[in-house]
mmCIF file of C-alpha atoms in Angstrom:
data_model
loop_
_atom_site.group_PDB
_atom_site.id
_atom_site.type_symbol
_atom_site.label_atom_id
_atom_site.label_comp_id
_atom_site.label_asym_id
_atom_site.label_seq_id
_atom_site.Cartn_x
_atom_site.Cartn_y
_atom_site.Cartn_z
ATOM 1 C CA UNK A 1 -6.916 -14.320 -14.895
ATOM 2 C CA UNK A 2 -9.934 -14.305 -17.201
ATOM 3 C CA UNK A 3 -9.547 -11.539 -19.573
ATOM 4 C CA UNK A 4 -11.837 -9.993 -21.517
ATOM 5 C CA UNK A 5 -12.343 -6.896 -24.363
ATOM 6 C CA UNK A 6 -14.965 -4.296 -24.562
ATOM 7 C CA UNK A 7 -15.811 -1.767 -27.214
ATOM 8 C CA UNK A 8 -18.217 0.788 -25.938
ATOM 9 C CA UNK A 9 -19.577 4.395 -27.160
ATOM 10 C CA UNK A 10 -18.339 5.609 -23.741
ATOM 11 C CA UNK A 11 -16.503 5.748 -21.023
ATOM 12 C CA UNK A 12 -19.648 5.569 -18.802
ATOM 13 C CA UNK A 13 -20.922 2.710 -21.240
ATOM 14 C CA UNK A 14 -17.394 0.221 -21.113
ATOM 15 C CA UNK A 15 -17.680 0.943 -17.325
ATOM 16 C CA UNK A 16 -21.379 -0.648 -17.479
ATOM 17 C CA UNK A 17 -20.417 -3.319 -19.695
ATOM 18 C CA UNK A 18 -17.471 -4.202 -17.004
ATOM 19 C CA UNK A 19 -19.193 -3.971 -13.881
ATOM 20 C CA UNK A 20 -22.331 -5.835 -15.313
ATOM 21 C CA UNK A 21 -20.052 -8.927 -16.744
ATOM 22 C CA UNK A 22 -17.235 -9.230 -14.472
ATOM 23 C CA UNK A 23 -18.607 -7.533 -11.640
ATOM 24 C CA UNK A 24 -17.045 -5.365 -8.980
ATOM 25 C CA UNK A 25 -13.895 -7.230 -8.701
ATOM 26 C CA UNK A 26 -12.871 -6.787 -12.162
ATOM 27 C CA UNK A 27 -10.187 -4.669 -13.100
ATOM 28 C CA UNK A 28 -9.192 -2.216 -15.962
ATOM 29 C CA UNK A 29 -5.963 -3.377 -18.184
ATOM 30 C CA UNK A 30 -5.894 -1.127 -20.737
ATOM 31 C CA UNK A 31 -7.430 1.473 -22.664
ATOM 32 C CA UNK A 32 -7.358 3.149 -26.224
ATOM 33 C CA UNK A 33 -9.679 4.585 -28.670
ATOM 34 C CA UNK A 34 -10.631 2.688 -31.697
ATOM 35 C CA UNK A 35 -11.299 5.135 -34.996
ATOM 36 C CA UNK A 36 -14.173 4.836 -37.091
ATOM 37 C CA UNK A 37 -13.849 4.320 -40.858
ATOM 38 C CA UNK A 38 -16.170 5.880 -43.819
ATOM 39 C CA UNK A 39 -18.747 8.317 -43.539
ATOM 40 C CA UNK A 40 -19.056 7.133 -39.567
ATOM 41 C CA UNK A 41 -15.971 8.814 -38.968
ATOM 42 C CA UNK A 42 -17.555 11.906 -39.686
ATOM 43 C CA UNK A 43 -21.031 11.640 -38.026
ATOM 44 C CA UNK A 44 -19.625 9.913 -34.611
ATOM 45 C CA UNK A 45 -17.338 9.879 -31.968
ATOM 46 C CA UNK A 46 -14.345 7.740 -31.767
ATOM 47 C CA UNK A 47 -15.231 4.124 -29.797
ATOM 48 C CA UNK A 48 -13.534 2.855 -26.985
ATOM 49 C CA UNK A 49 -11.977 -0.083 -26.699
ATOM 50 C CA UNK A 50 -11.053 -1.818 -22.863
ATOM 51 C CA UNK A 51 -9.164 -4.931 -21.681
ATOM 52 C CA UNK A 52 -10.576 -5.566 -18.034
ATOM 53 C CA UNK A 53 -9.619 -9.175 -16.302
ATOM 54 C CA UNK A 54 -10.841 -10.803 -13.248
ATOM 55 C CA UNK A 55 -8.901 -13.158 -11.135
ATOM 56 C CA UNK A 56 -10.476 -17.171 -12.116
ATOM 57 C CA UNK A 57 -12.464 -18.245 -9.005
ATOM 58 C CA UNK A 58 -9.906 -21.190 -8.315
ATOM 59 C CA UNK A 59 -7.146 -19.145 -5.793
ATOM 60 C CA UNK A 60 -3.569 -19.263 -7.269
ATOM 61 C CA UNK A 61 -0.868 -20.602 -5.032
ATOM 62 C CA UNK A 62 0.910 -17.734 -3.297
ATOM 63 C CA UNK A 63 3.878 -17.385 -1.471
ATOM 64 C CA UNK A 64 2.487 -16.784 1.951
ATOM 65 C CA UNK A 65 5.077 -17.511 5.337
ATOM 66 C CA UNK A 66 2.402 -17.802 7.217
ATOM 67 C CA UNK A 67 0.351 -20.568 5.928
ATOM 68 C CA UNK A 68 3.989 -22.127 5.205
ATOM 69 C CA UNK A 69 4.664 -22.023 8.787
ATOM 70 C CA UNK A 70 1.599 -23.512 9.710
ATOM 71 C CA UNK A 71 1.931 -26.253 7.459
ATOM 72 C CA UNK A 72 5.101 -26.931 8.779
ATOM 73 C CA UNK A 73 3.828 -27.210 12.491
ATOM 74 C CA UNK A 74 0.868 -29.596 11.447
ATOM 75 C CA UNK A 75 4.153 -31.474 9.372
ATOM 76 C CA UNK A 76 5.848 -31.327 13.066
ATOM 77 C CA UNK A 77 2.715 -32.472 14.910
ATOM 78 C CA UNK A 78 2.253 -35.907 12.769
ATOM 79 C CA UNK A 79 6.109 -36.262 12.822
ATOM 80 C CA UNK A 80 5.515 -35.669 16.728
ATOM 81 C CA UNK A 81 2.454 -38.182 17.108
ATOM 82 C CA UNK A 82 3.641 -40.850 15.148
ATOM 83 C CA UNK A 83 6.824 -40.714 17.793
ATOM 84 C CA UNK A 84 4.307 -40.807 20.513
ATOM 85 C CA UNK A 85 6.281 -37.484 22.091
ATOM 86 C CA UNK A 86 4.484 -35.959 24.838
ATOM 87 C CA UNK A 87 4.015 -32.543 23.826
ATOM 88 C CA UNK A 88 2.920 -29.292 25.347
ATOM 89 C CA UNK A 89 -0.491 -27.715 23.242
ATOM 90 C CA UNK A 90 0.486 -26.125 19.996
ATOM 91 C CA UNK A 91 -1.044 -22.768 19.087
ATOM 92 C CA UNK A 92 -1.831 -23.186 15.209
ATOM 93 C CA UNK A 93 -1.822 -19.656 14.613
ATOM 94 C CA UNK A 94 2.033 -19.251 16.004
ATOM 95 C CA UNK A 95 5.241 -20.498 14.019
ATOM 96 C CA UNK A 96 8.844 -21.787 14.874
ATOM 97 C CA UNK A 97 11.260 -19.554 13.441
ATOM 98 C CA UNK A 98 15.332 -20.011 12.123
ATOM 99 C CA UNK A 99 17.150 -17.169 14.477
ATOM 100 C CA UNK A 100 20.347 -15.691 13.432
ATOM 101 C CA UNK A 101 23.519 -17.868 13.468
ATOM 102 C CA UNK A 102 21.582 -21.747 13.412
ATOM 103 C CA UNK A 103 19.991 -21.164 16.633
ATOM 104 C CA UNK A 104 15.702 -21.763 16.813
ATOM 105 C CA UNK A 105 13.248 -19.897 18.727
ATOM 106 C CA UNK A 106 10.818 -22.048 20.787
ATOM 107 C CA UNK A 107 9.248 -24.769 18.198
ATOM 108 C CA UNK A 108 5.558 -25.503 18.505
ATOM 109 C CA UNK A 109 6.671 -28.908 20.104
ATOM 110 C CA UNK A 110 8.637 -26.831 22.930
ATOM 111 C CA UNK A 111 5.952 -23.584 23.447
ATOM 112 C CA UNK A 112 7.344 -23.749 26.875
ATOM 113 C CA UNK A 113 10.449 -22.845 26.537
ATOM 114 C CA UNK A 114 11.694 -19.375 27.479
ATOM 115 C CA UNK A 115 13.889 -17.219 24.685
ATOM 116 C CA UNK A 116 16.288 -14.394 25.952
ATOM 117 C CA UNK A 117 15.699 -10.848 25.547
ATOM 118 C CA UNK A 118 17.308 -10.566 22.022
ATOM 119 C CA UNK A 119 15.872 -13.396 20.986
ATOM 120 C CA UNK A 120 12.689 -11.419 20.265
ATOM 121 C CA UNK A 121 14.323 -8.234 19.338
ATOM 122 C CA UNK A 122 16.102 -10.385 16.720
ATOM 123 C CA UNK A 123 12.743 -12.139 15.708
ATOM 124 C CA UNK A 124 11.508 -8.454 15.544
ATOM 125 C CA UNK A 125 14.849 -7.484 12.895
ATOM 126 C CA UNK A 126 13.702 -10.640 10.564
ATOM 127 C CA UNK A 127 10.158 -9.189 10.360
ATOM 128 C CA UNK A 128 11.416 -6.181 8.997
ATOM 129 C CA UNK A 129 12.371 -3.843 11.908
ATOM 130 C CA UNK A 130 15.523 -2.225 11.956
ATOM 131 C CA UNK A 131 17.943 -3.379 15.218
ATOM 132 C CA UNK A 132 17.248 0.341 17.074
ATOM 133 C CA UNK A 133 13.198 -0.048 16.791
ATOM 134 C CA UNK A 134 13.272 -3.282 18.108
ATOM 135 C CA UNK A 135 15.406 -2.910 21.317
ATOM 136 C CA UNK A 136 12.887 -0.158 21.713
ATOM 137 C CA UNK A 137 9.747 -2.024 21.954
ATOM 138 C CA UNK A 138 11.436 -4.899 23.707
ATOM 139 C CA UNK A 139 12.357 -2.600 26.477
ATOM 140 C CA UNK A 140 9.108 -1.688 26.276
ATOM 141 C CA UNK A 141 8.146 -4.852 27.026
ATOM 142 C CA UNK A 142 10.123 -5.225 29.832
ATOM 143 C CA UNK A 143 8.119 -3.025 31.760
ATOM 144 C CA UNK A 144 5.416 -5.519 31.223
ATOM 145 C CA UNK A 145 7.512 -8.371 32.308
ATOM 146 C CA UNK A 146 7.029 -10.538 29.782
ATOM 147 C CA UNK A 147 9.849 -11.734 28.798
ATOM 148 C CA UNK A 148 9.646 -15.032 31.187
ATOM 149 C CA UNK A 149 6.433 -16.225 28.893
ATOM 150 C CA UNK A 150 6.696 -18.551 26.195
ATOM 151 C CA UNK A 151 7.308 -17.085 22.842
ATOM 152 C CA UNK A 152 3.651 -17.082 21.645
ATOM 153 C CA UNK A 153 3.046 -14.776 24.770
ATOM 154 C CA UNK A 154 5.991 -12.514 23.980
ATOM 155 C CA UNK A 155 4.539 -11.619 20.369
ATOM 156 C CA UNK A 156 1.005 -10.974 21.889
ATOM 157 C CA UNK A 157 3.394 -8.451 24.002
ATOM 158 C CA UNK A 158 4.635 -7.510 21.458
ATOM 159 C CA UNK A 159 1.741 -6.542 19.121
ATOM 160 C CA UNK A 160 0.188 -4.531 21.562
ATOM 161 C CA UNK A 161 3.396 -2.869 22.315
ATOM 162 C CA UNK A 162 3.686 -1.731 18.752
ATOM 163 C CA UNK A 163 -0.187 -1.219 17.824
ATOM 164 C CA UNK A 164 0.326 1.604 20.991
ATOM 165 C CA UNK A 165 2.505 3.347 18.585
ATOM 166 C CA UNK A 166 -0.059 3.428 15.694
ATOM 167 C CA UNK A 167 -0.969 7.186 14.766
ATOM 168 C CA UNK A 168 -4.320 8.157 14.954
ATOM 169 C CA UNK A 169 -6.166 9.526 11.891
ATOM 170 C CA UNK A 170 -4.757 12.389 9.646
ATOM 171 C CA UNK A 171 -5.682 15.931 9.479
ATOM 172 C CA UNK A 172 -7.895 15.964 6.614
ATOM 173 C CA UNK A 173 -9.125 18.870 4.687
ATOM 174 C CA UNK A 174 -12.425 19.910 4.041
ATOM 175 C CA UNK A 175 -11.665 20.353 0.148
ATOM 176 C CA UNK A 176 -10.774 17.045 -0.330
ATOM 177 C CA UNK A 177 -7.742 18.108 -2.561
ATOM 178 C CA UNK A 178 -5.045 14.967 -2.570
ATOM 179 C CA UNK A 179 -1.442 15.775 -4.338
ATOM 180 C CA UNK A 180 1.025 12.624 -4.551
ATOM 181 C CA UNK A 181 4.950 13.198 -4.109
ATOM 182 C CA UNK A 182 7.680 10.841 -4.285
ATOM 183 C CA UNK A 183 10.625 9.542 -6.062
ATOM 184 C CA UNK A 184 10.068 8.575 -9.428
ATOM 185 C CA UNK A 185 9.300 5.016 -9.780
ATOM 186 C CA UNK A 186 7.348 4.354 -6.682
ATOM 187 C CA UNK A 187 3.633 4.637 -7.634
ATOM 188 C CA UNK A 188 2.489 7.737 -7.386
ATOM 189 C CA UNK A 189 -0.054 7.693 -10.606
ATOM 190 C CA UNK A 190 -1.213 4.382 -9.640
ATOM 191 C CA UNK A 191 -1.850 5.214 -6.164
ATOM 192 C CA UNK A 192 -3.686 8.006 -7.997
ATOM 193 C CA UNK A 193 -6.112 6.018 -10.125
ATOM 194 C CA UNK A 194 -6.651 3.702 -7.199
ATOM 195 C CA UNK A 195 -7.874 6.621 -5.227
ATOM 196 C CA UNK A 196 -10.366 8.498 -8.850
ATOM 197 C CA UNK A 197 -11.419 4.642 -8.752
ATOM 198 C CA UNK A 198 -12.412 4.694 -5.151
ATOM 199 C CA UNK A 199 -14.078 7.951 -5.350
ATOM 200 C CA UNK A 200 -16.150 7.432 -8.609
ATOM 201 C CA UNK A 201 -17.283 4.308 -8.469
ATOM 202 C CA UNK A 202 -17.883 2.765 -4.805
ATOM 203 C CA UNK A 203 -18.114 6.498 -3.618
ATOM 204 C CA UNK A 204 -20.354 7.667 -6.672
ATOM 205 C CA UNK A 205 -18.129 11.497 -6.512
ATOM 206 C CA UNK A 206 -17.217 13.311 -8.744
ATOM 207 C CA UNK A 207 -13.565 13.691 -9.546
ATOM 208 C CA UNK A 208 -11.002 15.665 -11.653
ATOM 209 C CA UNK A 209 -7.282 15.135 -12.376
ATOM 210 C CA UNK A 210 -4.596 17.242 -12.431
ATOM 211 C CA UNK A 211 -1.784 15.937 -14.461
ATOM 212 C CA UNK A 212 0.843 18.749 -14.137
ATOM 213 C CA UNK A 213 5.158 18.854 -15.025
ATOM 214 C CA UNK A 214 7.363 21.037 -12.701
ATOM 215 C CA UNK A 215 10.863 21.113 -13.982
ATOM 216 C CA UNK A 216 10.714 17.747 -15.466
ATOM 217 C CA UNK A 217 7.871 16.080 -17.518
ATOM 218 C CA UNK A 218 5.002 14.074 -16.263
ATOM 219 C CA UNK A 219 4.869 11.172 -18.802
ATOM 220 C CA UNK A 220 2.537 8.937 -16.735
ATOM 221 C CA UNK A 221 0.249 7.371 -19.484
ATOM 222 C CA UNK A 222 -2.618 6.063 -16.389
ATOM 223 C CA UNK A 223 -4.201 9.807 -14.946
ATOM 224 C CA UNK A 224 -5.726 10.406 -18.665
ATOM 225 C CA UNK A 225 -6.180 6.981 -19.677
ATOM 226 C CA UNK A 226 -8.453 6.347 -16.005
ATOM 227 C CA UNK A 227 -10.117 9.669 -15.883
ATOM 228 C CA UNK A 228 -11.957 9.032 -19.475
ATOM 229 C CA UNK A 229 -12.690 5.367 -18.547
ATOM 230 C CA UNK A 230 -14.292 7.182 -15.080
ATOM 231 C CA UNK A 231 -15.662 10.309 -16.457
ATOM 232 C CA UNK A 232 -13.229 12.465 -14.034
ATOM 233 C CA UNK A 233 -12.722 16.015 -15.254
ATOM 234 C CA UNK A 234 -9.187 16.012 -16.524
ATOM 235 C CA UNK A 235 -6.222 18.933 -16.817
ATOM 236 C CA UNK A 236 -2.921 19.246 -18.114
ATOM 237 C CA UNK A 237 -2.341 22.707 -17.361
ATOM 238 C CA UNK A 238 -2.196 24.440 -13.930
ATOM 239 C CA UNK A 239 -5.604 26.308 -13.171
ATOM 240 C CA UNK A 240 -4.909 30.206 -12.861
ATOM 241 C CA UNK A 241 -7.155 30.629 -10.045
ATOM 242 C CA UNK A 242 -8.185 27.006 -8.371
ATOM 243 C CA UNK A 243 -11.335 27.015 -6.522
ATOM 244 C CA UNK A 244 -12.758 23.966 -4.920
ATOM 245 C CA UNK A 245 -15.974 22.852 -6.290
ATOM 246 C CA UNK A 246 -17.546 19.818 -4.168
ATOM 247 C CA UNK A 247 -15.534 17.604 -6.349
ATOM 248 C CA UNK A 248 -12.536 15.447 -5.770
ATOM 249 C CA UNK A 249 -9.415 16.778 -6.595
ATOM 250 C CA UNK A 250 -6.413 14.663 -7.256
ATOM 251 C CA UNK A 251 -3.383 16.360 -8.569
ATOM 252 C CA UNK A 252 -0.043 13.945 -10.075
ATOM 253 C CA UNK A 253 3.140 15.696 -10.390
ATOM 254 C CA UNK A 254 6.527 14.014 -11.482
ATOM 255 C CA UNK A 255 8.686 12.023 -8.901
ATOM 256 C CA UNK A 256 12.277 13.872 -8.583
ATOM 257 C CA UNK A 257 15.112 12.606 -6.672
ATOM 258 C CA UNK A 258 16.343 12.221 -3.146
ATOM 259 C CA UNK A 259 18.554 16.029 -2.856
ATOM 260 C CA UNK A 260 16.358 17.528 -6.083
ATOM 261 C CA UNK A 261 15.753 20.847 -3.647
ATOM 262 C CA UNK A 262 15.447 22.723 -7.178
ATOM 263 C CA UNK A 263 12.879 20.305 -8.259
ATOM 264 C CA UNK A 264 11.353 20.034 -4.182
ATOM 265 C CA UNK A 265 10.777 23.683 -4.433
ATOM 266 C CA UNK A 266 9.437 23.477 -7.590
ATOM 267 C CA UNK A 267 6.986 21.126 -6.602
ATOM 268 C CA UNK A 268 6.105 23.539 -3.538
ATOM 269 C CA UNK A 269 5.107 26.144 -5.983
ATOM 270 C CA UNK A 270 2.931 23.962 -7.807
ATOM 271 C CA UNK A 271 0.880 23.051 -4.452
ATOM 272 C CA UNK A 272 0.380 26.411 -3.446
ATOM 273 C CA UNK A 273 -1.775 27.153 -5.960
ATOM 274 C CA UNK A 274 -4.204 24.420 -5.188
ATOM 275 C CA UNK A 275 -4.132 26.362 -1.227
ATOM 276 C CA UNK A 276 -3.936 24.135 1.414
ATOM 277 C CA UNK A 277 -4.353 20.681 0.147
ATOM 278 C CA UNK A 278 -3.866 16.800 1.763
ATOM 279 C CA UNK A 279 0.397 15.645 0.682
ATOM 280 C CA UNK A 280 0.403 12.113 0.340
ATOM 281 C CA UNK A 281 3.688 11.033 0.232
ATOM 282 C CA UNK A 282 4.536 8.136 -1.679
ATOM 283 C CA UNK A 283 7.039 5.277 -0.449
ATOM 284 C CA UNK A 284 8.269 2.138 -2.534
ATOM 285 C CA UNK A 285 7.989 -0.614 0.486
ATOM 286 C CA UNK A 286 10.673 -2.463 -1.276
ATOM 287 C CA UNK A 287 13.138 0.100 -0.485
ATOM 288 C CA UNK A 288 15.788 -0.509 2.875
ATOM 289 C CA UNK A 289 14.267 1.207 5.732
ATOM 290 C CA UNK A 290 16.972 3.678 5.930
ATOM 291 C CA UNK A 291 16.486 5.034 2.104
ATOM 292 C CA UNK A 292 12.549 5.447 2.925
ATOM 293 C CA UNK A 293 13.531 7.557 6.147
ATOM 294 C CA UNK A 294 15.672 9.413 4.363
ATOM 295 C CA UNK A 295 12.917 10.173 1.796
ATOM 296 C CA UNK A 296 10.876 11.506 4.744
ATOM 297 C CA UNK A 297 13.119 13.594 5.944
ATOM 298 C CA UNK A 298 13.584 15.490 2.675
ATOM 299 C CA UNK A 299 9.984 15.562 1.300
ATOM 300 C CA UNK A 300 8.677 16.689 4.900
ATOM 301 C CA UNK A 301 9.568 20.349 3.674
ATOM 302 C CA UNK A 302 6.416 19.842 1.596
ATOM 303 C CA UNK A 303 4.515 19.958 4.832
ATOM 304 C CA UNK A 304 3.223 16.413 3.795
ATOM 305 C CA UNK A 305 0.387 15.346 5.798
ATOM 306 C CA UNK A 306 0.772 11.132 5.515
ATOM 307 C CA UNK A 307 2.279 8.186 4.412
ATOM 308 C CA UNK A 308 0.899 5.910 1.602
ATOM 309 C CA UNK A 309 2.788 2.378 1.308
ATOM 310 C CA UNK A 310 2.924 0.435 -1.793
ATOM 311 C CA UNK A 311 4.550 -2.156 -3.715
ATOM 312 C CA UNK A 312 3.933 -4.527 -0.799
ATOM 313 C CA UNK A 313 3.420 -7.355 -3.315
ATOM 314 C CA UNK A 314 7.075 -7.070 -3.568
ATOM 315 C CA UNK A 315 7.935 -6.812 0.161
ATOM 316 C CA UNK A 316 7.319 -10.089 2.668
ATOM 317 C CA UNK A 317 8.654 -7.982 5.413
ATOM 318 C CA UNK A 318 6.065 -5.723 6.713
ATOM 319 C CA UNK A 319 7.523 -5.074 10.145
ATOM 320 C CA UNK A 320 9.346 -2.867 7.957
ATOM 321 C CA UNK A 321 6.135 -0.186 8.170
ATOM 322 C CA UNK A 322 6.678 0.116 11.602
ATOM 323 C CA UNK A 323 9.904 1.902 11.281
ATOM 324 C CA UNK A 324 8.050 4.723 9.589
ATOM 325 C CA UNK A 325 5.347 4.580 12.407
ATOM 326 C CA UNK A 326 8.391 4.667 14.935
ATOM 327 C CA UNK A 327 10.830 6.697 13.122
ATOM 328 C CA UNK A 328 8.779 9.733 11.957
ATOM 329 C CA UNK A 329 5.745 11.964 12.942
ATOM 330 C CA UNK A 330 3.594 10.829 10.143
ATOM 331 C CA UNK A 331 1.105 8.029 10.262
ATOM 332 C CA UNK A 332 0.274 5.460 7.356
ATOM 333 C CA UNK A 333 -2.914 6.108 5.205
ATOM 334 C CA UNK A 334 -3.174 3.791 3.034
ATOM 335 C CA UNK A 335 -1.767 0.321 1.779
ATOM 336 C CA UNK A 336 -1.040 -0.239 -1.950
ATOM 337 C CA UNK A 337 -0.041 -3.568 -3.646
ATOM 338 C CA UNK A 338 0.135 -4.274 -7.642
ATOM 339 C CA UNK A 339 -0.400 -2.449 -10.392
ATOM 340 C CA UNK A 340 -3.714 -3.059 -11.498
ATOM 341 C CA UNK A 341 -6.483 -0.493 -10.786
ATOM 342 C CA UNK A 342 -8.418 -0.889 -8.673
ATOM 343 C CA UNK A 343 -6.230 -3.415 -7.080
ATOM 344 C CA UNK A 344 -5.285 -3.889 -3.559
ATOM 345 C CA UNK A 345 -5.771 -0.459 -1.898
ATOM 346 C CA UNK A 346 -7.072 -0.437 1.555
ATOM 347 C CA UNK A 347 -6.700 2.280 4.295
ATOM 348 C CA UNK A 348 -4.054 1.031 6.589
ATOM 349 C CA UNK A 349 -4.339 0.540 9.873
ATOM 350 C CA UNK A 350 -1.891 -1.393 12.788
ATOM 351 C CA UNK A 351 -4.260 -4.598 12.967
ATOM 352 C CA UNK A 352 -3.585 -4.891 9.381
ATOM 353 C CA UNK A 353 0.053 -4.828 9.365
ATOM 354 C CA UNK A 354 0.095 -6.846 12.194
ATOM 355 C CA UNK A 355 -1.724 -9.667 10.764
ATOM 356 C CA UNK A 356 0.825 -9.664 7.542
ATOM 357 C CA UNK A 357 3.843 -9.224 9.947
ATOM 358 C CA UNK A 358 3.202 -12.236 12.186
ATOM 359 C CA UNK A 359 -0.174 -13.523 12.574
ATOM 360 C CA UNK A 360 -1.645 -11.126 15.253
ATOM 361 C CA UNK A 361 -5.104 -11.236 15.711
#
């Protein structure tokens, strides 16, 4: 990454400098305020100064299963043709995988061949599914009759099997009032300042920020840090009487933890006053599956009205999204990976988990 430091006036102006250097695609490292010396320090405001990077135009190597998988079947097919094996056609975009206890699913060399029934559900656990999902959408599947197809025809089953289950769009409010809950530790501010970013800059709104304790203190250094860089109105104290103003409101409150009902209704009193606003709830995708539905189950009391994902830079198994989409009433909003602002943050949707979980197009 190509990093590079900017002293400005302003917030507005180091956002200029930025976007007119690096471009869109740069993003904000860090912030703090430089102070003046001499008789300047009297006459002018503090400066500004900001670290922003962009990524060098040469891609890094990544760890992608995908695009290791299809290396090893073009590996296979030289291996294959310098044999002079007959072979049925190989489908580059499908990949051979290592099933439980030694045994292969069909290879790109043997497309043809049939697996069993729990073959696939067991293809379905490695992607990130938990066992009870996947014997779900396999029998599912077997209403289809699919299961006497190759295996690249089984996942094409099974894609569309699961991108039925996608949720629809959220109920969204006409305020436009966003409050993040969670555990601590799994993003919340972050997901915050992704959002102001979002709003302000490729949205041109206005925004202001709500940076509020409950019973605990909300230390998170990014909400004040982001809303000066942005020019977002910011708070630290709870409004007496909140009223909406065609503005943006996003509204960070500390992360307690799973069985905090003192702190849960804590943070219930808190929302009220903001009346009836969007709950994003925030889960670490790193997490087992059975810790994030259990982290549903207790934050639903909030009346929380979606799901927002992140940390999926540290989480190959995406399948795992699905058990959320399977396991609750909530849909996914949005997809969150990193830590930079403004980062990868895209709305989430099934085609995109699909494509991460196994190559679906």
């Amino acid at each position: 990454m190509q990093v590079h430091t900017f002293i400005a006036e302003s917030a507005d102006e180091a956002v200029d400098q930025i976007r007119s250097q690096l471009g869109p695609e740069a993003v904000v490292l860090s912030v703090r305020k430089l102070p003046r010396s001499g008789v300047s320090r009297l006459l002018k405001k503090e400066q500004i100064e900001v670290v922003a990077g962009i990524e060098e135009s040469t891609p890094t190597q990544t760890l992608d299963p995908i695009a290791q998988i299809q290396a090893e079947i073009r590996q296979l097919k030289e291996d294959l043709k310098r044999r002079r094996v007959p072979r049925a056609p190989v489908s580059p975009a499908k990949a051979e995988y290592q099933g439980e206890g030694g045994s292969s699913y069909p290879s790109a060399a043997n497309q043809s061949a049939v697996p069993k029934p729990s073959s696939i559900a067991a293809f379905l656990v490695r992607t990130g599914l938990v066992p009870v999902f996947a014997e779900r959408v396999v029998s599912e599947m077997a209403e289809l009759d699919p299961l006497n197809q190759p295996l690249a025809a089984q996942i094409a089953c099974v894609a569309d099997a699961l991108r039925r289950q996608w949720k629809g769009d959220t109920i969204r409010t006409e305020a436009g009032v966003h409050v993040f809950v969670g555990v601590p530790g799994v993003g919340k501010s972050t997901v915050l300042c992704k959002m102001v970013t979002q709003a302000s800059l490729a949205e041109a709104q206005p925004a202001a920020i709500y940076q509020l304790d409950t019973l605990v203190t909300n230390n998170s250094p990014q909400p004040a840090l982001f809303s000066e860089i942005l020019g977002a109105h910011f708070e630290r104290t709870l409004p007496s009487q909140f009223e909406w103003s065609e503005q943006s409101v996003f509204i960070d409150l500390p992360g307690i933890g799973l069985g905090d009902t003192r702190g849960r209704e804590a943070l219930a009193r808190t929302i009220q006053a903001f009346g009836v606003p969007e709950i994003h709830l925030v889960l670490n995708a790193a997490y087992e599956s059975a810790h994030l539905l259990e982290q549903v189950r207790f934050f639903s009391k909030l009346e929380i009205s979606d799901l927002v994902i992140t940390h999926l830079d540290e989480e190959q198994r995406w399948g795992k999204i699905w058990n959320l989409v399977l396991g609750t009433n909530y849909s996914v909003r949005f997809l969150s990976a990193g830590q930079n602002v403004p980062g990868e943050f895209f709305p989430a949707t099934a085609d995109a988990v699909l494509n991460r979980q196994f190559g679906s197009k």
